[in-house]
Amino acid sequence: MTNKITNIKEVLSEPVTIPVEAYVSESYARDERDKLWRKVWLQAGRVEEVPEPGNFITYEVLDDSVIIVMTDEGIRAYHNACPHRGRRLIDVPPGAHNAKGQRSQFFCGYHGWRFNTRGENTHIPHQDDWQGVLDKQCTSLTPVKVDTWGGWIWINLDSDCEPLQDYLDPVTSMLDPFELQNMRFRWRKWGVFDCNWKVAMEAFNETYHVQTTHPEFNKYGAFRGWAKTHGKHSNIGYERPKDMDENQSAKLRVSENDDPRVSTAEMQTYTWEKANTNTTQTLVDAANRLAEELPEGTPADQVLKHWIESARKDDEARGVIWPTVDPAHVAKSGTAWQIFPNFQIGHSVNNALCYSARPHGYDPDKCIFEAAVYELFPPGEEPQTEWEFSPPTEEAWCYVLSQDFSNMAAVQQGMKSMGFSGTKPNPYMERSTANLHRNLAQYMGTGSPKPLGDNKK
């Protein structure tokens, strides 16, 4: 099988098995700090969170805390540690997702050392006591590599890392046409979940689970999907009938069952009310007009075309302009991209659903899970949102996501069973999971996927 984007033979197209070490081992979890989290590019926030000079946010992963601040010269990032005695300059409020604020300088509450937003030391009490040996190098904040793409801020703790664009390739070329930088939060939530961060990410990086975990969607069509690898990263999408527009491979899909005018409206309404993701009010309203605007018997491909064009016009009338993306490119881009190691972008032309997970301390059974829905809004009408702490319940997240969450802790516990020999991902639909562990093994030096038949030889 050849990948249409990279034009090379697909890797991991044969069945493999993955050992449980990466999910349950305490020593593996500790090794991740130096071998993984301090070596990769991490999505750490949005550009619009630091709009003016002095605006800052923090990002924490295990023992490392990073200050991300807007300066007159652009966004900069520093280790959140005073070079004097190591005290954090910014404390995260108890129970908060991160710290944020606006400052012209950072002040150490221990001994009063001060730093401007360029990381330069501006004041040391009794500096003469050091007999003149303090210099700029040992008194400035330690910089962290930082860059932006897609409207997100990315950091890398490795000072010798490759450029962000090289690291993300080919994600940027595939998703740039969707102009994700123009979207803004509709909602954003986070919580501490009872599973490893990989279990959390793997709950959303394939469509194989849809038929069983979300049975309510089965009446709207077949949700058989594919997964493709792209070096460090991967993407997933849906198969489509041969007579359907290539948009049907992506997120904005019509129902294939019964009368597509009616069932598409039902599917959009259900998604809006029970998932609160993957659609917008404009798309729901346009779907609910299909039965009025199209005659009975209209083929599904024409329903899809009319629905998207109608919603696009409705949004244009209120000042929301969708990017125009060629259907063939939409089909190749699929429904979501898994960016190694811990960020997923579920993209479309007018909204996005993104997931992220990272360790919660060194307990392999815990993780910090985040999800956010982005949307295009009329200029000046973007909602003001905050990170909302949310336990993994239906009341906090809506019904559909709670269905996914119900698997996570159960998977984490089941993996520790004496009778479990390792995961066996579907080589067509769950290849993203296998690719995650193939790349993890390159960083960690252990846990590489093995051919599933090897244990029978």
Tab-separated table of C-alpha atoms in Angstrom:
chain	number	residue	atom	x	y	z
A	1	MET	CA	0.000	0.000	0.000
A	2	THR	CA	1.416	3.413	-1.046
A	3	ASN	CA	0.774	6.649	0.824
A	4	LYS	CA	-0.769	9.213	-1.547
A	5	ILE	CA	0.909	12.159	0.189
A	6	THR	CA	4.431	10.859	0.672
A	7	ASN	CA	4.323	8.473	-2.306
A	8	ILE	CA	6.148	5.795	-0.343
A	9	LYS	CA	5.139	2.360	0.780
A	10	GLU	CA	2.971	2.464	3.899
A	11	VAL	CA	4.716	1.392	7.075
A	12	LEU	CA	2.953	-0.598	9.767
A	13	SER	CA	0.488	-2.024	7.244
A	14	GLU	CA	1.015	-5.504	8.716
A	15	PRO	CA	-0.437	-6.561	12.101
A	16	VAL	CA	1.774	-5.672	15.065
A	17	THR	CA	1.633	-5.940	18.817
A	18	ILE	CA	2.802	-3.345	21.331
A	19	PRO	CA	4.078	-4.228	24.811
A	20	VAL	CA	2.328	-2.706	27.825
A	21	GLU	CA	5.489	-1.174	29.314
A	22	ALA	CA	4.805	2.239	27.791
A	23	TYR	CA	1.406	2.397	29.477
A	24	VAL	CA	1.976	0.947	32.949
A	25	SER	CA	5.680	1.030	33.855
A	26	GLU	CA	6.705	3.555	36.505
A	27	SER	CA	10.315	3.509	35.332
A	28	TYR	CA	9.188	4.119	31.741
A	29	ALA	CA	7.096	7.071	32.943
A	30	ARG	CA	10.142	8.538	34.702
A	31	ASP	CA	12.373	8.019	31.687
A	32	GLU	CA	9.925	9.948	29.506
A	33	ARG	CA	10.961	13.227	31.092
A	34	ASP	CA	14.507	13.241	29.710
A	35	LYS	CA	14.070	11.027	26.660
A	36	LEU	CA	10.782	12.371	25.323
A	37	TRP	CA	9.260	15.512	26.853
A	38	ARG	CA	12.543	17.409	26.890
A	39	LYS	CA	13.247	16.510	23.249
A	40	VAL	CA	10.054	17.203	21.256
A	41	TRP	CA	8.010	20.173	20.111
A	42	LEU	CA	4.931	20.633	22.303
A	43	GLN	CA	1.791	22.662	21.682
A	44	ALA	CA	1.701	25.025	24.656
A	45	GLY	CA	-1.042	27.579	23.965
A	46	ARG	CA	-2.594	29.924	21.424
A	47	VAL	CA	-1.135	33.127	20.051
A	48	GLU	CA	-4.303	35.025	20.965
A	49	GLU	CA	-3.684	34.193	24.639
A	50	VAL	CA	-0.739	36.637	24.643
A	51	PRO	CA	-1.970	39.455	22.393
A	52	GLU	CA	-0.070	42.391	23.898
A	53	PRO	CA	3.492	42.940	25.160
A	54	GLY	CA	3.709	41.687	28.719
A	55	ASN	CA	0.915	39.125	28.367
A	56	PHE	CA	2.123	35.718	29.516
A	57	ILE	CA	0.980	32.145	30.090
A	58	THR	CA	2.772	29.167	31.595
A	59	TYR	CA	3.050	25.572	30.449
A	60	GLU	CA	3.940	22.663	32.733
A	61	VAL	CA	5.112	19.166	31.868
A	62	LEU	CA	6.434	17.019	34.721
A	63	ASP	CA	9.258	18.949	36.461
A	64	ASP	CA	9.486	21.680	33.840
A	65	SER	CA	7.562	24.935	33.814
A	66	VAL	CA	7.881	27.438	30.988
A	67	ILE	CA	6.894	31.108	30.848
A	68	ILE	CA	5.632	32.177	27.417
A	69	VAL	CA	5.468	35.946	27.035
A	70	MET	CA	4.735	38.453	24.300
A	71	THR	CA	7.465	41.049	23.922
A	72	ASP	CA	7.922	44.021	21.605
A	73	GLU	CA	9.997	41.680	19.437
A	74	GLY	CA	7.484	38.804	19.427
A	75	ILE	CA	6.822	35.729	21.537
A	76	ARG	CA	9.604	34.472	23.777
A	77	ALA	CA	9.791	31.610	26.263
A	78	TYR	CA	11.902	30.963	29.354
A	79	HIS	CA	12.317	28.288	31.972
A	80	ASN	CA	10.220	29.301	34.955
A	81	ALA	CA	13.134	29.260	37.384
A	82	CYS	CA	15.106	32.085	38.944
A	83	PRO	CA	18.839	31.625	38.171
A	84	HIS	CA	19.686	32.569	41.767
A	85	ARG	CA	18.170	29.730	43.796
A	86	GLY	CA	15.752	28.121	41.340
A	87	ARG	CA	12.481	29.392	42.746
A	88	ARG	CA	9.687	29.538	40.202
A	89	LEU	CA	8.994	33.117	39.191
A	90	ILE	CA	5.347	32.383	38.391
A	91	ASP	CA	3.250	30.119	40.595
A	92	VAL	CA	0.269	28.306	39.087
A	93	PRO	CA	-2.783	29.020	41.276
A	94	PRO	CA	-4.054	25.891	43.052
A	95	GLY	CA	-6.484	24.006	40.841
A	96	ALA	CA	-5.775	26.162	37.778
A	97	HIS	CA	-4.867	24.862	34.335
A	98	ASN	CA	-1.916	27.265	34.148
A	99	ALA	CA	-0.884	30.747	35.184
A	100	LYS	CA	-1.538	33.797	33.030
A	101	GLY	CA	-1.378	37.529	33.350
A	102	GLN	CA	0.307	40.729	32.263
A	103	ARG	CA	3.668	41.965	33.573
A	104	SER	CA	6.382	44.309	32.454
A	105	GLN	CA	8.878	42.307	34.511
A	106	PHE	CA	9.128	39.045	36.406
A	107	PHE	CA	9.917	39.217	40.107
A	108	CYS	CA	11.326	36.434	42.270
A	109	GLY	CA	9.420	36.354	45.529
A	110	TYR	CA	12.319	34.715	47.387
A	111	HIS	CA	15.119	37.290	47.170
A	112	GLY	CA	13.776	39.950	44.834
A	113	TRP	CA	15.753	39.317	41.635
A	114	ARG	CA	13.976	40.914	38.674
A	115	PHE	CA	13.872	40.228	34.947
A	116	ASN	CA	12.403	42.024	31.947
A	117	THR	CA	10.367	40.267	29.270
A	118	ARG	CA	13.538	39.731	27.249
A	119	GLY	CA	14.796	37.529	30.082
A	120	GLU	CA	17.486	40.006	31.148
A	121	ASN	CA	18.198	40.565	34.796
A	122	THR	CA	17.310	44.122	35.826
A	123	HIS	CA	17.903	44.062	39.586
A	124	ILE	CA	19.866	42.001	42.126
A	125	PRO	CA	19.748	43.154	45.759
A	126	HIS	CA	23.270	43.607	47.166
A	127	GLN	CA	24.862	42.609	43.882
A	128	ASP	CA	28.265	43.839	45.078
A	129	ASP	CA	28.434	40.889	47.471
A	130	TRP	CA	29.265	38.653	44.486
A	131	GLN	CA	32.546	40.508	44.014
A	132	GLY	CA	31.849	41.360	40.386
A	133	VAL	CA	31.601	37.808	39.029
A	134	LEU	CA	27.896	37.912	38.170
A	135	ASP	CA	27.491	38.352	34.442
A	136	LYS	CA	24.597	38.411	31.966
A	137	GLN	CA	24.939	34.734	31.172
A	138	CYS	CA	24.505	33.482	34.715
A	139	THR	CA	21.866	35.986	35.788
A	140	SER	CA	19.503	35.946	32.805
A	141	LEU	CA	16.549	33.613	32.424
A	142	THR	CA	17.282	30.437	30.465
A	143	PRO	CA	15.543	30.676	27.080
A	144	VAL	CA	13.320	27.971	25.632
A	145	LYS	CA	12.899	27.407	21.919
A	146	VAL	CA	9.548	28.788	20.785
A	147	ASP	CA	7.759	29.127	17.453
A	148	THR	CA	4.219	29.395	16.109
A	149	TRP	CA	2.135	27.582	13.540
A	150	GLY	CA	-1.593	27.280	12.953
A	151	GLY	CA	-2.303	29.875	15.621
A	152	TRP	CA	-0.664	27.698	18.276
A	153	ILE	CA	2.460	28.392	20.302
A	154	TRP	CA	4.993	25.548	20.272
A	155	ILE	CA	7.934	25.061	22.633
A	156	ASN	CA	10.900	22.709	22.723
A	157	LEU	CA	13.097	22.285	25.800
A	158	ASP	CA	15.980	20.982	23.682
A	159	SER	CA	18.166	23.940	22.660
A	160	ASP	CA	19.574	21.888	19.763
A	161	CYS	CA	16.195	20.823	18.345
A	162	GLU	CA	15.245	20.856	14.690
A	163	PRO	CA	13.119	23.780	13.447
A	164	LEU	CA	9.386	23.494	14.099
A	165	GLN	CA	8.505	23.467	10.408
A	166	ASP	CA	10.839	20.533	9.801
A	167	TYR	CA	9.446	18.710	12.817
A	168	LEU	CA	5.821	19.155	11.723
A	169	ASP	CA	6.293	18.236	8.063
A	170	PRO	CA	3.977	17.336	6.263
A	171	VAL	CA	1.311	18.549	8.700
A	172	THR	CA	1.782	22.205	7.787
A	173	SER	CA	1.394	21.735	4.045
A	174	MET	CA	-1.721	19.615	4.540
A	175	LEU	CA	-3.455	21.867	7.082
A	176	ASP	CA	-2.334	25.361	6.044
A	177	PRO	CA	-5.230	25.635	3.537
A	178	PHE	CA	-7.696	25.336	6.447
A	179	GLU	CA	-6.359	28.586	7.994
A	180	LEU	CA	-6.562	27.274	11.545
A	181	GLN	CA	-4.887	30.430	12.838
A	182	ASN	CA	-8.150	32.308	12.215
A	183	MET	CA	-10.206	30.099	14.539
A	184	ARG	CA	-10.862	30.873	18.191
A	185	PHE	CA	-11.908	28.847	21.214
A	186	ARG	CA	-15.628	28.056	21.493
A	187	TRP	CA	-14.922	26.035	24.619
A	188	ARG	CA	-11.912	24.472	26.323
A	189	LYS	CA	-11.806	21.966	29.163
A	190	TRP	CA	-9.268	19.936	31.060
A	191	GLY	CA	-9.115	17.358	33.805
A	192	VAL	CA	-7.010	14.750	35.561
A	193	PHE	CA	-7.974	11.326	34.200
A	194	ASP	CA	-7.266	7.838	35.539
A	195	CYS	CA	-5.212	6.577	32.620
A	196	ASN	CA	-1.849	6.965	30.943
A	197	TRP	CA	-1.564	9.869	28.519
A	198	LYS	CA	-1.175	7.436	25.625
A	199	VAL	CA	-4.425	5.684	26.478
A	200	ALA	CA	-6.124	9.087	26.408
A	201	MET	CA	-4.696	10.043	23.010
A	202	GLU	CA	-5.423	6.626	21.536
A	203	ALA	CA	-9.097	6.942	22.454
A	204	PHE	CA	-9.424	9.491	19.665
A	205	ASN	CA	-6.810	8.617	17.019
A	206	GLU	CA	-8.912	6.024	15.174
A	207	THR	CA	-12.473	5.418	13.943
A	208	TYR	CA	-12.514	1.686	14.721
A	209	HIS	CA	-14.279	2.366	18.033
A	210	VAL	CA	-17.150	4.422	16.621
A	211	GLN	CA	-19.433	1.507	15.791
A	212	THR	CA	-19.271	0.103	19.334
A	213	THR	CA	-18.523	3.055	21.616
A	214	HIS	CA	-20.923	5.410	19.825
A	215	PRO	CA	-23.681	3.084	18.520
A	216	GLU	CA	-26.132	5.986	18.107
A	217	PHE	CA	-24.203	7.091	14.996
A	218	ASN	CA	-24.621	3.755	13.221
A	219	LYS	CA	-28.017	4.698	11.809
A	220	TYR	CA	-26.407	7.601	9.956
A	221	GLY	CA	-24.027	5.491	7.903
A	222	ALA	CA	-20.866	3.420	7.943
A	223	PHE	CA	-18.017	5.126	9.784
A	224	ARG	CA	-15.242	2.851	8.574
A	225	GLY	CA	-12.050	4.802	8.527
A	226	TRP	CA	-8.406	4.639	7.527
A	227	ALA	CA	-5.154	5.753	9.138
A	228	LYS	CA	-1.938	6.745	7.390
A	229	THR	CA	1.549	7.397	8.708
A	230	HIS	CA	3.725	10.401	7.873
A	231	GLY	CA	6.991	9.943	9.719
A	232	LYS	CA	6.449	11.182	13.265
A	233	HIS	CA	2.838	12.003	12.574
A	234	SER	CA	-0.288	10.356	11.164
A	235	ASN	CA	-3.768	11.204	9.980
A	236	ILE	CA	-7.133	9.494	9.882
A	237	GLY	CA	-10.214	9.827	7.705
A	238	TYR	CA	-13.331	8.071	6.521
A	239	GLU	CA	-13.885	5.889	3.512
A	240	ARG	CA	-16.455	7.219	1.094
A	241	PRO	CA	-18.762	5.689	-1.518
A	242	LYS	CA	-17.322	5.956	-5.021
A	243	ASP	CA	-20.147	8.225	-6.186
A	244	MET	CA	-19.749	10.709	-3.337
A	245	ASP	CA	-17.897	14.029	-3.244
A	246	GLU	CA	-14.433	13.735	-1.700
A	247	ASN	CA	-15.583	15.942	1.168
A	248	GLN	CA	-17.347	12.815	2.439
A	249	SER	CA	-13.904	11.513	3.466
A	250	ALA	CA	-13.592	14.331	5.964
A	251	LYS	CA	-15.466	15.865	8.889
A	252	LEU	CA	-18.384	17.571	7.110
A	253	ARG	CA	-20.301	14.449	6.108
A	254	VAL	CA	-23.911	13.770	5.226
A	255	SER	CA	-25.798	10.719	6.398
A	256	GLU	CA	-25.761	7.883	3.877
A	257	ASN	CA	-28.923	6.184	5.160
A	258	ASP	CA	-32.616	6.628	4.271
A	259	ASP	CA	-33.417	10.173	3.174
A	260	PRO	CA	-30.061	12.010	3.467
A	261	ARG	CA	-31.871	15.346	3.812
A	262	VAL	CA	-33.620	14.225	6.986
A	263	SER	CA	-30.964	11.958	8.447
A	264	THR	CA	-28.237	14.563	7.956
A	265	ALA	CA	-30.317	17.063	9.913
A	266	GLU	CA	-30.836	14.466	12.643
A	267	MET	CA	-27.111	13.649	12.762
A	268	GLN	CA	-26.098	17.300	12.969
A	269	THR	CA	-28.617	18.038	15.699
A	270	TYR	CA	-27.514	14.985	17.678
A	271	THR	CA	-23.844	15.973	17.315
A	272	TRP	CA	-24.551	19.540	18.451
A	273	GLU	CA	-26.653	18.533	21.444
A	274	LYS	CA	-24.923	15.344	22.581
A	275	ALA	CA	-21.279	15.972	21.617
A	276	ASN	CA	-20.974	19.763	21.340
A	277	THR	CA	-18.142	19.181	18.850
A	278	ASN	CA	-17.455	18.749	15.146
A	279	THR	CA	-20.159	21.116	13.933
A	280	THR	CA	-21.458	24.682	14.326
A	281	GLN	CA	-24.853	26.287	14.778
A	282	THR	CA	-24.672	27.438	11.156
A	283	LEU	CA	-24.127	23.883	9.926
A	284	VAL	CA	-26.973	22.586	12.106
A	285	ASP	CA	-29.374	25.252	10.878
A	286	ALA	CA	-28.468	24.632	7.238
A	287	ALA	CA	-28.931	20.891	7.723
A	288	ASN	CA	-32.375	21.431	9.240
A	289	ARG	CA	-33.448	23.305	6.095
A	290	LEU	CA	-32.438	20.533	3.697
A	291	ALA	CA	-35.865	18.901	3.612
A	292	GLU	CA	-37.429	22.249	2.705
A	293	GLU	CA	-34.859	23.280	0.111
A	294	LEU	CA	-34.303	19.980	-1.712
A	295	PRO	CA	-36.874	17.572	-3.190
A	296	GLU	CA	-37.320	14.089	-1.813
A	297	GLY	CA	-35.031	11.627	-3.558
A	298	THR	CA	-32.129	14.069	-3.926
A	299	PRO	CA	-28.930	11.950	-4.069
A	300	ALA	CA	-26.642	12.111	-1.080
A	301	ASP	CA	-23.797	13.748	-3.008
A	302	GLN	CA	-26.072	16.619	-4.040
A	303	VAL	CA	-27.347	16.931	-0.482
A	304	LEU	CA	-23.749	17.240	0.724
A	305	LYS	CA	-22.912	19.906	-1.850
A	306	HIS	CA	-26.055	21.942	-1.144
A	307	TRP	CA	-25.633	21.704	2.615
A	308	ILE	CA	-22.023	22.935	2.608
A	309	GLU	CA	-22.686	25.716	0.095
A	310	SER	CA	-25.761	26.871	2.025
A	311	ALA	CA	-23.917	26.964	5.354
A	312	ARG	CA	-20.986	28.782	3.752
A	313	LYS	CA	-23.308	31.502	2.436
A	314	ASP	CA	-25.042	31.830	5.797
A	315	ASP	CA	-21.712	32.375	7.515
A	316	GLU	CA	-20.571	34.860	4.883
A	317	ALA	CA	-23.695	36.922	5.577
A	318	ARG	CA	-22.627	37.301	9.205
A	319	GLY	CA	-19.004	38.067	8.407
A	320	VAL	CA	-17.511	34.577	8.740
A	321	ILE	CA	-15.458	33.619	5.691
A	322	TRP	CA	-14.507	29.971	5.262
A	323	PRO	CA	-11.295	29.127	3.428
A	324	THR	CA	-11.808	27.391	0.104
A	325	VAL	CA	-10.097	24.012	0.036
A	326	ASP	CA	-10.040	21.736	-2.997
A	327	PRO	CA	-12.132	18.589	-2.324
A	328	ALA	CA	-9.225	16.365	-3.349
A	329	HIS	CA	-7.065	18.035	-0.709
A	330	VAL	CA	-9.860	17.709	1.819
A	331	ALA	CA	-9.975	13.973	1.128
A	332	LYS	CA	-6.213	13.583	1.595
A	333	SER	CA	-6.247	15.616	4.797
A	334	GLY	CA	-8.906	13.372	6.331
A	335	THR	CA	-10.614	14.226	9.620
A	336	ALA	CA	-7.730	14.587	12.077
A	337	TRP	CA	-3.938	14.702	12.380
A	338	GLN	CA	-2.007	13.154	15.226
A	339	ILE	CA	1.043	15.312	15.906
A	340	PHE	CA	3.704	13.399	17.799
A	341	PRO	CA	3.680	12.938	20.620
A	342	ASN	CA	0.530	14.307	22.229
A	343	PHE	CA	-1.602	16.661	20.136
A	344	GLN	CA	-4.460	15.905	17.764
A	345	ILE	CA	-6.040	18.411	15.379
A	346	GLY	CA	-9.498	17.476	14.104
A	347	HIS	CA	-9.795	20.044	11.344
A	348	SER	CA	-12.405	21.348	8.933
A	349	VAL	CA	-12.991	24.582	7.027
A	350	ASN	CA	-14.991	26.267	9.791
A	351	ASN	CA	-14.325	24.435	13.081
A	352	ALA	CA	-11.805	22.177	14.777
A	353	LEU	CA	-11.714	19.757	17.692
A	354	CYS	CA	-8.345	19.241	19.343
A	355	TYR	CA	-7.104	16.890	22.055
A	356	SER	CA	-3.946	16.849	24.117
A	357	ALA	CA	-2.687	14.743	27.013
A	358	ARG	CA	0.456	14.693	29.115
A	359	PRO	CA	1.622	13.039	32.326
A	360	HIS	CA	0.241	14.007	35.702
A	361	GLY	CA	3.378	13.570	37.739
A	362	TYR	CA	5.169	10.251	37.399
A	363	ASP	CA	2.134	8.060	38.033
A	364	PRO	CA	1.621	6.052	34.823
A	365	ASP	CA	-2.069	5.670	35.727
A	366	LYS	CA	-2.774	9.431	35.622
A	367	CYS	CA	-2.741	12.103	32.941
A	368	ILE	CA	-3.771	15.668	32.288
A	369	PHE	CA	-6.311	15.576	29.477
A	370	GLU	CA	-7.368	18.609	27.464
A	371	ALA	CA	-9.913	19.193	24.724
A	372	ALA	CA	-10.927	22.357	22.926
A	373	VAL	CA	-13.371	23.257	20.173
A	374	TYR	CA	-12.381	26.072	17.828
A	375	GLU	CA	-14.603	27.948	15.423
A	376	LEU	CA	-14.634	30.879	13.032
A	377	PHE	CA	-16.414	33.911	14.489
A	378	PRO	CA	-17.324	37.338	13.138
A	379	PRO	CA	-14.561	39.831	13.963
A	380	GLY	CA	-15.013	41.126	17.495
A	381	GLU	CA	-17.583	38.466	18.430
A	382	GLU	CA	-15.185	35.777	19.651
A	383	PRO	CA	-16.355	34.344	22.997
A	384	GLN	CA	-14.202	34.951	26.056
A	385	THR	CA	-13.288	31.507	27.337
A	386	GLU	CA	-11.171	30.071	30.112
A	387	TRP	CA	-9.814	26.598	30.768
A	388	GLU	CA	-12.574	24.852	32.714
A	389	PHE	CA	-11.633	22.006	35.048
A	390	SER	CA	-13.959	19.126	34.188
A	391	PRO	CA	-14.087	15.590	35.599
A	392	PRO	CA	-14.666	12.822	33.025
A	393	THR	CA	-18.459	12.837	33.311
A	394	GLU	CA	-21.388	13.347	30.974
A	395	GLU	CA	-22.473	16.385	32.962
A	396	ALA	CA	-19.105	18.067	32.437
A	397	TRP	CA	-18.355	17.073	28.853
A	398	CYS	CA	-21.592	15.943	27.127
A	399	TYR	CA	-22.776	12.445	26.352
A	400	VAL	CA	-20.612	11.430	23.385
A	401	LEU	CA	-17.281	12.366	24.958
A	402	SER	CA	-18.316	10.629	28.175
A	403	GLN	CA	-18.722	7.463	26.104
A	404	ASP	CA	-15.049	7.760	25.119
A	405	PHE	CA	-14.007	8.516	28.673
A	406	SER	CA	-15.763	5.387	29.937
A	407	ASN	CA	-13.155	3.309	28.103
A	408	MET	CA	-10.043	5.054	29.389
A	409	ALA	CA	-9.779	3.970	33.025
A	410	ALA	CA	-11.061	0.497	32.117
A	411	VAL	CA	-8.354	0.137	29.455
A	412	GLN	CA	-5.670	1.320	31.887
A	413	GLN	CA	-6.706	-1.262	34.458
A	414	GLY	CA	-7.133	-4.034	31.913
A	415	MET	CA	-3.654	-3.525	30.531
A	416	LYS	CA	-2.218	-4.461	33.919
A	417	SER	CA	-3.951	-7.830	33.875
A	418	MET	CA	-1.729	-10.904	33.962
A	419	GLY	CA	-3.763	-12.197	31.028
A	420	PHE	CA	-3.081	-9.229	28.730
A	421	SER	CA	-0.178	-9.791	26.341
A	422	GLY	CA	-0.056	-6.398	24.633
A	423	THR	CA	-2.171	-4.216	22.358
A	424	LYS	CA	-2.951	-5.428	18.845
A	425	PRO	CA	-4.047	-2.383	16.830
A	426	ASN	CA	-6.031	-2.796	13.632
A	427	PRO	CA	-3.350	-2.351	10.918
A	428	TYR	CA	-5.713	-0.361	8.680
A	429	MET	CA	-7.898	1.630	11.054
A	430	GLU	CA	-5.594	1.966	14.082
A	431	ARG	CA	-2.273	2.507	12.384
A	432	SER	CA	-1.913	5.845	14.168
A	433	THR	CA	-1.597	3.987	17.461
A	434	ALA	CA	1.136	1.741	16.087
A	435	ASN	CA	2.911	4.768	14.610
A	436	LEU	CA	2.837	6.567	17.954
A	437	HIS	CA	4.695	3.670	19.562
A	438	ARG	CA	7.090	3.265	16.650
A	439	ASN	CA	8.176	6.862	17.218
A	440	LEU	CA	8.130	6.553	20.992
A	441	ALA	CA	10.527	3.608	20.724
A	442	GLN	CA	12.972	5.748	18.741
A	443	TYR	CA	13.106	8.222	21.632
A	444	MET	CA	12.764	5.786	24.519
A	445	GLY	CA	14.889	2.927	23.189
A	446	THR	CA	12.218	0.353	24.032
A	447	GLY	CA	8.654	-0.650	23.192
A	448	SER	CA	8.884	-0.930	19.424
A	449	PRO	CA	5.870	-2.584	17.738
A	450	LYS	CA	6.595	-6.202	16.790
A	451	PRO	CA	5.009	-8.330	14.044
A	452	LEU	CA	2.007	-9.980	15.621
A	453	GLY	CA	2.898	-13.422	14.349
A	454	ASP	CA	6.383	-13.458	15.883
A	455	ASN	CA	5.250	-15.061	19.132
A	456	LYS	CA	3.890	-18.022	17.170
A	457	LYS	CA	7.205	-18.882	15.553
